[in-house]
Amino acid sequence: MSAARVAIVQFPGVNCEAETARALARAGLEPELVRWTRPARDLAAFDAYVLPGGFSWQDRVRAGALAAKDPMLDELAARAADGAPVLGICNGAQVLVESGLVPGNGDDVTSGPAPGAGRGEGDQVRVALARNRMPERTGYYTRWVWCRVEDSPCVFTRALEPGTLLPLPVAHGEGRFASAKKGRVAALAEAGQAPLRYAHADGALAEAFPENPNGSDAAVAALCNARGNVLALMPHPERAATLGQVSRAIGGGWGERRDRALAAGDGSAFGDGPGMAIFHGLARFFEAHP
Amino acid sequence: MSAGGKPLAQAFVELVAEDPEATSALAIARARLAAGRRLRSIRRVRVFELAGVLPSRAQLEALLHRSTRFYNPAKERCTVRTAEREPAPFRPEEALVLVLDRGLERRAAGERWWKHETGEKVEVREGTVWALAFEPGEDASARAGELAEVRDRRHGLLANPHFQDWRPGEGASPPWPWIERPRKRAKEDRP
C-alpha cells in the first residue's frame, strides 16, 4: 500500500513547513510542499492537507485573514466536504478559522446548519482566534503547555484515550478562541468539537494564565468541525516530534522519558515525542480508510 | 471632550512609505470580494485617542514624537487633532472604517509612559482606520460597510466580528471622539 499523500500548503510568510514535513514523513505519510504560486486545482491530487505555522502574508490586516481569501481555501473546503483530513497548525489554524472551515456552518451546535455549509461556498466565520488576553502583558507569548485529549470525532486525536495529557509548545500572539455569540465556544467543546483543551499537569482544565496561555474560551486549544476531519490546532505538535525536544519545564511521564533518553545518549532522544500523536492519528485514519 | 467629559486629542499615524498591509488589503479586496471590485485605494492609519489632563498642542506633539510607544518619526507621520473642527489626514471622498479589538483598546504601556513623563494620568486607546476610496459613482459608505465585517470567504475583510468592533466614518469629518463611544451593536446580534 502506498503512503497517503499530504499537501503542506505554504503561503508566503509560513515558516514551519520543513519540520511539519519531517513529522509527517516520520508517521509514514508522504508530504509534499505546495506553494501559493501553484494552481489551486493541484490540491485535488492529495489525500490530506496541512497548513503549517508562521505568519502568512506577514499577518497583514489580521492573522490568517488574507490567506483565508485565497482560491486554495475554496479547494480545501471542497476536499474537506468530501471528507479529506485538513490540519491547520497555529497560523494554519487562524487561516481555517478566518475562512469558516472551522467550526463550519453545519457544525454550529448553537445555530444549526446553514445552506451551502462545507461545500466551499458560504462557510460562515463563526469564531475568531483573537489577540491573547494575558495579565500584565500583551502580544506574542510562548511556553510549553499541557493539552488534555477530549472525547471527540476528530480524525487526528480519536485514537487517543480521553484524558491523555500531551505537553506541547505554543507560540502566538493571537490564539484565543472566542466568539461574539456568548457560550458558542463552550457549546462546541461540549459537543466534542474541542479535541484538545489546556490543562494543568494534574489534568484539571486550565482556565487561567499561564496554563491557559491566551485566555481561550473554555480552555480550548484546538477546535474541529462536527465531522472531525478539519482541525484548527494552536499548539505546535511538529516542534514536539522527538523526546529530546520536550522542554525541561515539563515533568511527569514525558519528562522522565526525556531525561532517561538524554542520559542514555544512545539516540533514544530522537524517539517519538508527544506531538507525534497528532501525525500518527492521521496515519491511522488512512490505515482504516485505505 | 471625550465621552467621559475629559479633554481629548486624536493622533493619526501613517507610514511615510507605501504601506504593504494596505497594498495587500487592496489587492485581495479587488480580486476576491464583490464589494471591493471598484476600490481605487486603501490607506491604513493607526489612531490614538488620549483623554485626560493634556498639555498644549505643541507639547502634546513633542511628547508623541519622542515616545516609541506611539510612533516612529523616522518612518511614520503623525497628525494631531485637538478639536473636532480641526482637520484629520483623510480625503472627503474616503469612507472610513475604524477597527478595534474588543475590550483591548487601552494601551497600558503608553499610559505608564505618559504618567512617567508628565505626572498626569491619561487614558490611551488605539484603533486602526482603513480609508477606502472607490471609483466615481460607487456608494462608498455602503461598500465600505460590506468590506468591513467578515462574514465568509466572499464577504468582508477588515474586522472579524467575533473579537473586533468596527465603526464607520467619513473622510471629511471623522467622528469626535471615535474610539471611546458606546458600542454600535449588541454582541448577541452576530452570526
CSV table of C-alpha atoms in Angstrom, one decimal, chain A residues 2-285:
chain,number,residue,atom,x,y,z
A,2,SER,CA,1.4,3.4,-0.9
A,3,ALA,CA,1.6,6.1,1.7
A,4,ALA,CA,-1.1,8.8,1.8
A,5,ARG,CA,0.0,12.0,0.0
A,6,VAL,CA,-0.2,15.0,2.3
A,7,ALA,CA,0.0,18.6,0.8
A,8,ILE,CA,1.7,21.1,3.0
A,9,VAL,CA,0.1,24.3,1.9
A,10,GLN,CA,2.5,27.2,2.1
A,11,PHE,CA,1.6,30.8,1.8
A,12,PRO,CA,4.3,33.5,1.9
A,13,GLY,CA,5.4,34.0,5.5
A,14,VAL,CA,4.7,30.4,6.6
A,15,ASN,CA,7.9,29.1,8.2
A,16,CYS,CA,7.2,25.8,9.8
A,17,GLU,CA,6.9,23.7,6.6
A,18,ALA,CA,10.2,21.8,7.0
A,19,GLU,CA,9.6,20.4,10.5
A,20,THR,CA,6.0,19.7,9.6
A,21,ALA,CA,7.2,17.7,6.6
A,22,ARG,CA,9.6,15.8,8.8
A,23,ALA,CA,6.9,14.9,11.3
A,24,LEU,CA,4.5,13.7,8.6
A,25,ALA,CA,7.2,11.5,7.0
A,26,ARG,CA,8.1,10.1,10.4
A,27,ALA,CA,4.5,9.0,10.7
A,28,GLY,CA,4.8,7.1,7.4
A,29,LEU,CA,3.0,9.7,5.3
A,30,GLU,CA,4.2,11.3,2.1
A,31,PRO,CA,4.4,15.0,2.4
A,32,GLU,CA,4.8,17.5,-0.5
A,33,LEU,CA,5.2,21.2,-0.3
A,34,VAL,CA,2.5,23.1,-2.3
A,35,ARG,CA,3.3,26.8,-2.5
A,36,TRP,CA,0.7,29.5,-3.1
A,37,THR,CA,2.1,30.1,-6.6
A,38,ARG,CA,0.7,26.8,-7.8
A,39,PRO,CA,-2.8,26.5,-9.2
A,40,ALA,CA,-5.4,25.6,-6.5
A,41,ARG,CA,-6.6,22.7,-8.6
A,42,ASP,CA,-3.3,20.9,-7.9
A,43,LEU,CA,-4.6,20.3,-4.4
A,44,ALA,CA,-7.1,17.8,-5.7
A,45,ALA,CA,-4.4,15.2,-6.2
A,46,PHE,CA,-3.7,14.9,-2.4
A,47,ASP,CA,-5.3,12.8,0.3
A,48,ALA,CA,-4.8,15.2,3.2
A,49,TYR,CA,-3.7,18.7,3.9
A,50,VAL,CA,-1.7,20.6,6.5
A,51,LEU,CA,-1.4,24.4,6.8
A,52,PRO,CA,1.7,24.9,8.9
A,53,GLY,CA,2.6,27.7,11.3
A,54,GLY,CA,4.2,31.0,10.6
A,55,PHE,CA,2.9,34.4,9.5
A,56,SER,CA,1.0,34.0,6.2
A,57,TRP,CA,1.2,37.4,4.4
A,58,GLN,CA,3.0,38.8,7.4
A,59,ASP,CA,-0.3,38.7,9.4
A,60,ARG,CA,-1.3,41.7,7.3
A,61,VAL,CA,-4.8,43.0,8.1
A,62,ARG,CA,-5.2,40.2,10.7
A,63,ALA,CA,-3.6,36.8,11.3
A,64,GLY,CA,-4.8,34.4,8.7
A,65,ALA,CA,-7.2,37.0,7.1
A,66,LEU,CA,-5.6,37.3,3.7
A,67,ALA,CA,-4.7,33.6,3.1
A,68,ALA,CA,-8.3,32.8,4.1
A,69,LYS,CA,-9.4,34.5,0.9
A,70,ASP,CA,-7.1,32.6,-1.4
A,71,PRO,CA,-8.6,30.3,-4.0
A,72,MET,CA,-6.7,27.4,-2.4
A,73,LEU,CA,-9.1,27.7,0.6
A,74,ASP,CA,-12.0,27.1,-1.7
A,75,GLU,CA,-10.3,24.0,-3.0
A,76,LEU,CA,-9.6,22.9,0.6
A,77,ALA,CA,-13.2,23.5,1.6
A,78,ALA,CA,-14.3,21.3,-1.3
A,79,ARG,CA,-11.9,18.5,-0.4
A,80,ALA,CA,-12.9,18.8,3.3
A,81,ALA,CA,-16.5,18.5,2.3
A,82,ASP,CA,-15.5,15.2,0.6
A,83,GLY,CA,-14.0,14.0,3.9
A,84,ALA,CA,-10.3,14.7,3.3
A,85,PRO,CA,-8.5,15.5,6.6
A,86,VAL,CA,-7.2,19.1,6.9
A,87,LEU,CA,-5.0,20.2,9.8
A,88,GLY,CA,-4.1,23.9,10.5
A,89,ILE,CA,-1.3,24.5,13.0
A,90,CYS,CA,-1.1,27.9,14.7
A,91,ASN,CA,-1.2,30.3,11.7
A,92,GLY,CA,-2.8,27.5,9.7
A,93,ALA,CA,-5.5,27.3,12.4
A,94,GLN,CA,-6.0,31.0,12.1
A,95,VAL,CA,-6.5,30.6,8.4
A,96,LEU,CA,-9.0,27.8,8.9
A,97,VAL,CA,-11.0,29.9,11.4
A,98,GLU,CA,-10.9,33.0,9.2
A,99,SER,CA,-12.1,31.0,6.2
A,100,GLY,CA,-15.0,29.5,8.0
A,101,LEU,CA,-13.8,25.9,7.7
A,102,VAL,CA,-13.7,25.6,11.4
A,103,PRO,CA,-16.0,25.1,13.1
A,104,GLY,CA,-18.0,25.1,9.8
A,105,ASN,CA,-21.6,26.1,9.3
A,106,GLY,CA,-23.2,22.7,9.7
A,107,ASP,CA,-21.2,22.3,12.9
A,108,ASP,CA,-22.6,25.1,14.9
A,109,VAL,CA,-24.4,23.4,17.7
A,110,THR,CA,-25.9,26.8,18.8
A,111,SER,CA,-27.4,27.8,15.4
A,112,GLY,CA,-27.8,24.6,13.3
A,113,PRO,CA,-26.8,24.1,9.7
A,114,ALA,CA,-26.8,26.8,7.1
A,115,PRO,CA,-27.2,26.5,3.3
A,116,GLY,CA,-24.0,25.7,1.5
A,117,ALA,CA,-22.2,24.6,4.6
A,118,GLY,CA,-18.9,22.9,3.9
A,119,ARG,CA,-19.3,23.0,0.1
A,120,GLY,CA,-16.6,25.6,-0.5
A,121,GLU,CA,-19.2,28.5,-0.7
A,122,GLY,CA,-20.8,30.3,2.1
A,123,ASP,CA,-18.9,28.9,5.0
A,124,GLN,CA,-19.7,31.5,7.7
A,125,VAL,CA,-17.0,32.7,10.0
A,126,ARG,CA,-18.4,31.7,13.5
A,127,VAL,CA,-15.4,32.1,15.8
A,128,ALA,CA,-12.1,34.0,16.0
A,129,LEU,CA,-8.6,33.4,17.1
A,130,ALA,CA,-8.3,36.7,19.0
A,131,ARG,CA,-5.4,38.6,20.4
A,132,ASN,CA,-4.1,36.9,23.6
A,133,ARG,CA,-5.6,38.1,26.8
A,134,MET,CA,-2.9,37.9,29.5
A,135,PRO,CA,-2.5,39.7,32.8
A,136,GLU,CA,0.1,42.4,32.7
A,137,ARG,CA,1.4,41.7,29.2
A,138,THR,CA,0.3,41.9,25.6
A,139,GLY,CA,1.4,40.4,22.3
A,140,TYR,CA,3.3,37.3,21.5
A,141,TYR,CA,3.8,34.6,24.1
A,142,THR,CA,5.5,31.2,24.0
A,143,ARG,CA,5.7,28.4,26.6
A,144,TRP,CA,5.1,24.6,26.9
A,145,VAL,CA,1.6,23.8,28.0
A,146,TRP,CA,-0.4,20.7,28.9
A,147,CYS,CA,-3.2,19.7,26.5
A,148,ARG,CA,-5.9,17.3,27.6
A,149,VAL,CA,-7.4,15.0,25.0
A,150,GLU,CA,-11.2,15.1,24.9
A,151,ASP,CA,-13.7,12.7,23.6
A,152,SER,CA,-14.2,13.9,20.0
A,153,PRO,CA,-14.7,12.6,16.5
A,154,CYS,CA,-11.5,14.4,15.5
A,155,VAL,CA,-9.6,12.3,12.9
A,156,PHE,CA,-6.3,13.4,14.5
A,157,THR,CA,-7.0,12.5,18.1
A,158,ARG,CA,-9.7,9.9,18.2
A,159,ALA,CA,-7.2,7.1,18.6
A,160,LEU,CA,-6.1,8.7,21.9
A,161,GLU,CA,-7.7,7.9,25.2
A,162,PRO,CA,-9.7,10.9,26.5
A,163,GLY,CA,-7.9,12.4,29.5
A,164,THR,CA,-4.5,11.8,28.0
A,165,LEU,CA,-2.1,14.7,28.6
A,166,LEU,CA,0.2,15.9,25.9
A,167,PRO,CA,2.8,18.5,26.6
A,168,LEU,CA,3.1,20.8,23.5
A,169,PRO,CA,4.6,24.2,22.8
A,170,VAL,CA,2.5,27.3,22.0
A,171,ALA,CA,3.9,30.4,20.3
A,172,HIS,CA,1.5,33.0,19.2
A,173,GLY,CA,0.0,36.5,19.7
A,174,GLU,CA,-3.5,35.6,18.5
A,175,GLY,CA,-4.6,32.3,19.9
A,176,ARG,CA,-7.7,32.9,22.0
A,177,PHE,CA,-10.7,31.0,20.7
A,178,ALA,CA,-13.6,33.5,21.0
A,179,SER,CA,-17.0,34.2,19.6
A,180,ALA,CA,-19.3,37.1,19.7
A,181,LYS,CA,-22.1,34.7,20.5
A,182,LYS,CA,-21.9,34.1,24.2
A,183,GLY,CA,-21.3,30.4,25.0
A,184,ARG,CA,-20.6,29.3,21.5
A,185,VAL,CA,-17.1,28.1,22.1
A,186,ALA,CA,-18.1,26.2,25.3
A,187,ALA,CA,-21.0,24.7,23.4
A,188,LEU,CA,-18.7,23.5,20.7
A,189,ALA,CA,-16.5,21.9,23.3
A,190,GLU,CA,-19.5,20.3,24.9
A,191,ALA,CA,-20.4,18.9,21.5
A,192,GLY,CA,-17.0,17.2,21.2
A,193,GLN,CA,-15.5,19.8,18.8
A,194,ALA,CA,-12.6,20.7,21.1
A,195,PRO,CA,-10.4,17.7,20.9
A,196,LEU,CA,-7.6,19.4,22.9
A,197,ARG,CA,-8.0,21.7,25.9
A,198,TYR,CA,-5.5,23.5,28.0
A,199,ALA,CA,-4.9,21.7,31.3
A,200,HIS,CA,-2.8,21.7,34.5
A,201,ALA,CA,-0.3,18.9,35.0
A,202,ASP,CA,-2.8,17.0,37.1
A,203,GLY,CA,-5.3,17.0,34.2
A,204,ALA,CA,-7.7,19.7,35.5
A,205,LEU,CA,-8.8,22.2,32.9
A,206,ALA,CA,-6.8,25.4,32.9
A,207,GLU,CA,-9.0,28.5,32.8
A,208,ALA,CA,-6.3,31.0,33.8
A,209,PHE,CA,-2.9,32.2,32.6
A,210,PRO,CA,-0.3,30.9,32.2
A,211,GLU,CA,-1.5,27.3,31.9
A,212,ASN,CA,-4.2,28.7,29.6
A,213,PRO,CA,-1.7,30.8,27.7
A,214,ASN,CA,-4.1,33.1,25.8
A,215,GLY,CA,-7.4,33.3,27.7
A,216,SER,CA,-9.1,31.0,25.3
A,217,ASP,CA,-12.8,30.4,26.0
A,218,ALA,CA,-13.5,27.1,27.7
A,219,ALA,CA,-9.7,26.4,27.7
A,220,VAL,CA,-10.0,25.3,24.1
A,221,ALA,CA,-6.6,24.7,22.4
A,222,ALA,CA,-8.0,23.1,19.3
A,223,LEU,CA,-11.3,23.2,17.5
A,224,CYS,CA,-12.6,20.9,14.8
A,225,ASN,CA,-15.7,20.6,12.6
A,226,ALA,CA,-18.5,18.3,13.5
A,227,ARG,CA,-17.4,15.6,11.2
A,228,GLY,CA,-13.9,15.8,12.8
A,229,ASN,CA,-11.8,15.9,9.6
A,230,VAL,CA,-10.8,19.6,9.8
A,231,LEU,CA,-8.8,20.7,12.9
A,232,ALA,CA,-7.6,24.1,13.9
A,233,LEU,CA,-4.8,23.5,16.4
A,234,MET,CA,-3.0,26.3,18.2
A,235,PRO,CA,-0.1,24.4,19.8
A,236,HIS,CA,2.8,23.1,17.6
A,237,PRO,CA,3.0,19.3,17.5
A,238,GLU,CA,5.8,19.4,14.9
A,239,ARG,CA,8.0,21.1,17.5
A,240,ALA,CA,7.4,18.2,19.9
A,241,ALA,CA,8.1,15.4,17.4
A,242,THR,CA,11.1,14.0,19.3
A,243,LEU,CA,11.6,13.2,23.0
A,244,GLY,CA,14.7,15.4,23.1
A,245,GLN,CA,12.6,18.4,22.1
A,246,VAL,CA,10.4,18.2,25.2
A,247,SER,CA,11.1,21.2,27.4
A,248,ARG,CA,12.9,20.8,30.7
A,249,ALA,CA,9.9,22.6,32.3
A,250,ILE,CA,7.8,19.5,31.6
A,251,GLY,CA,7.8,16.9,34.3
A,252,GLY,CA,5.7,13.7,34.8
A,253,GLY,CA,5.9,10.8,32.5
A,254,TRP,CA,7.1,12.7,29.4
A,255,GLY,CA,9.7,14.5,31.5
A,256,GLU,CA,11.0,11.2,32.9
A,257,ARG,CA,11.2,9.6,29.4
A,258,ARG,CA,13.0,12.7,28.1
A,259,ASP,CA,15.5,12.6,31.0
A,260,ARG,CA,16.2,8.8,30.5
A,261,ALA,CA,16.6,9.2,26.8
A,262,LEU,CA,19.0,12.1,27.1
A,263,ALA,CA,21.0,10.4,29.9
A,264,ALA,CA,21.3,7.2,27.8
A,265,GLY,CA,23.0,9.1,25.0
A,266,ASP,CA,22.1,6.3,22.6
A,267,GLY,CA,19.9,8.2,20.2
A,268,SER,CA,16.7,7.4,22.0
A,269,ALA,CA,16.2,11.2,22.5
A,270,PHE,CA,15.2,11.0,18.8
A,271,GLY,CA,12.3,8.7,19.6
A,272,ASP,CA,8.8,9.9,19.2
A,273,GLY,CA,7.8,13.0,21.2
A,274,PRO,CA,4.3,13.9,22.3
A,275,GLY,CA,3.5,15.9,19.2
A,276,MET,CA,3.7,12.8,17.0
A,277,ALA,CA,0.4,11.6,18.4
A,278,ILE,CA,-1.3,14.1,16.1
A,279,PHE,CA,0.5,12.9,13.0
A,280,HIS,CA,0.2,9.2,13.9
A,281,GLY,CA,-3.6,9.9,14.3
A,282,LEU,CA,-3.6,11.0,10.6
A,283,ALA,CA,-1.7,7.9,9.6
A,284,ARG,CA,-4.1,5.6,11.4
A,285,PHE,CA,-7.0,7.3,9.6
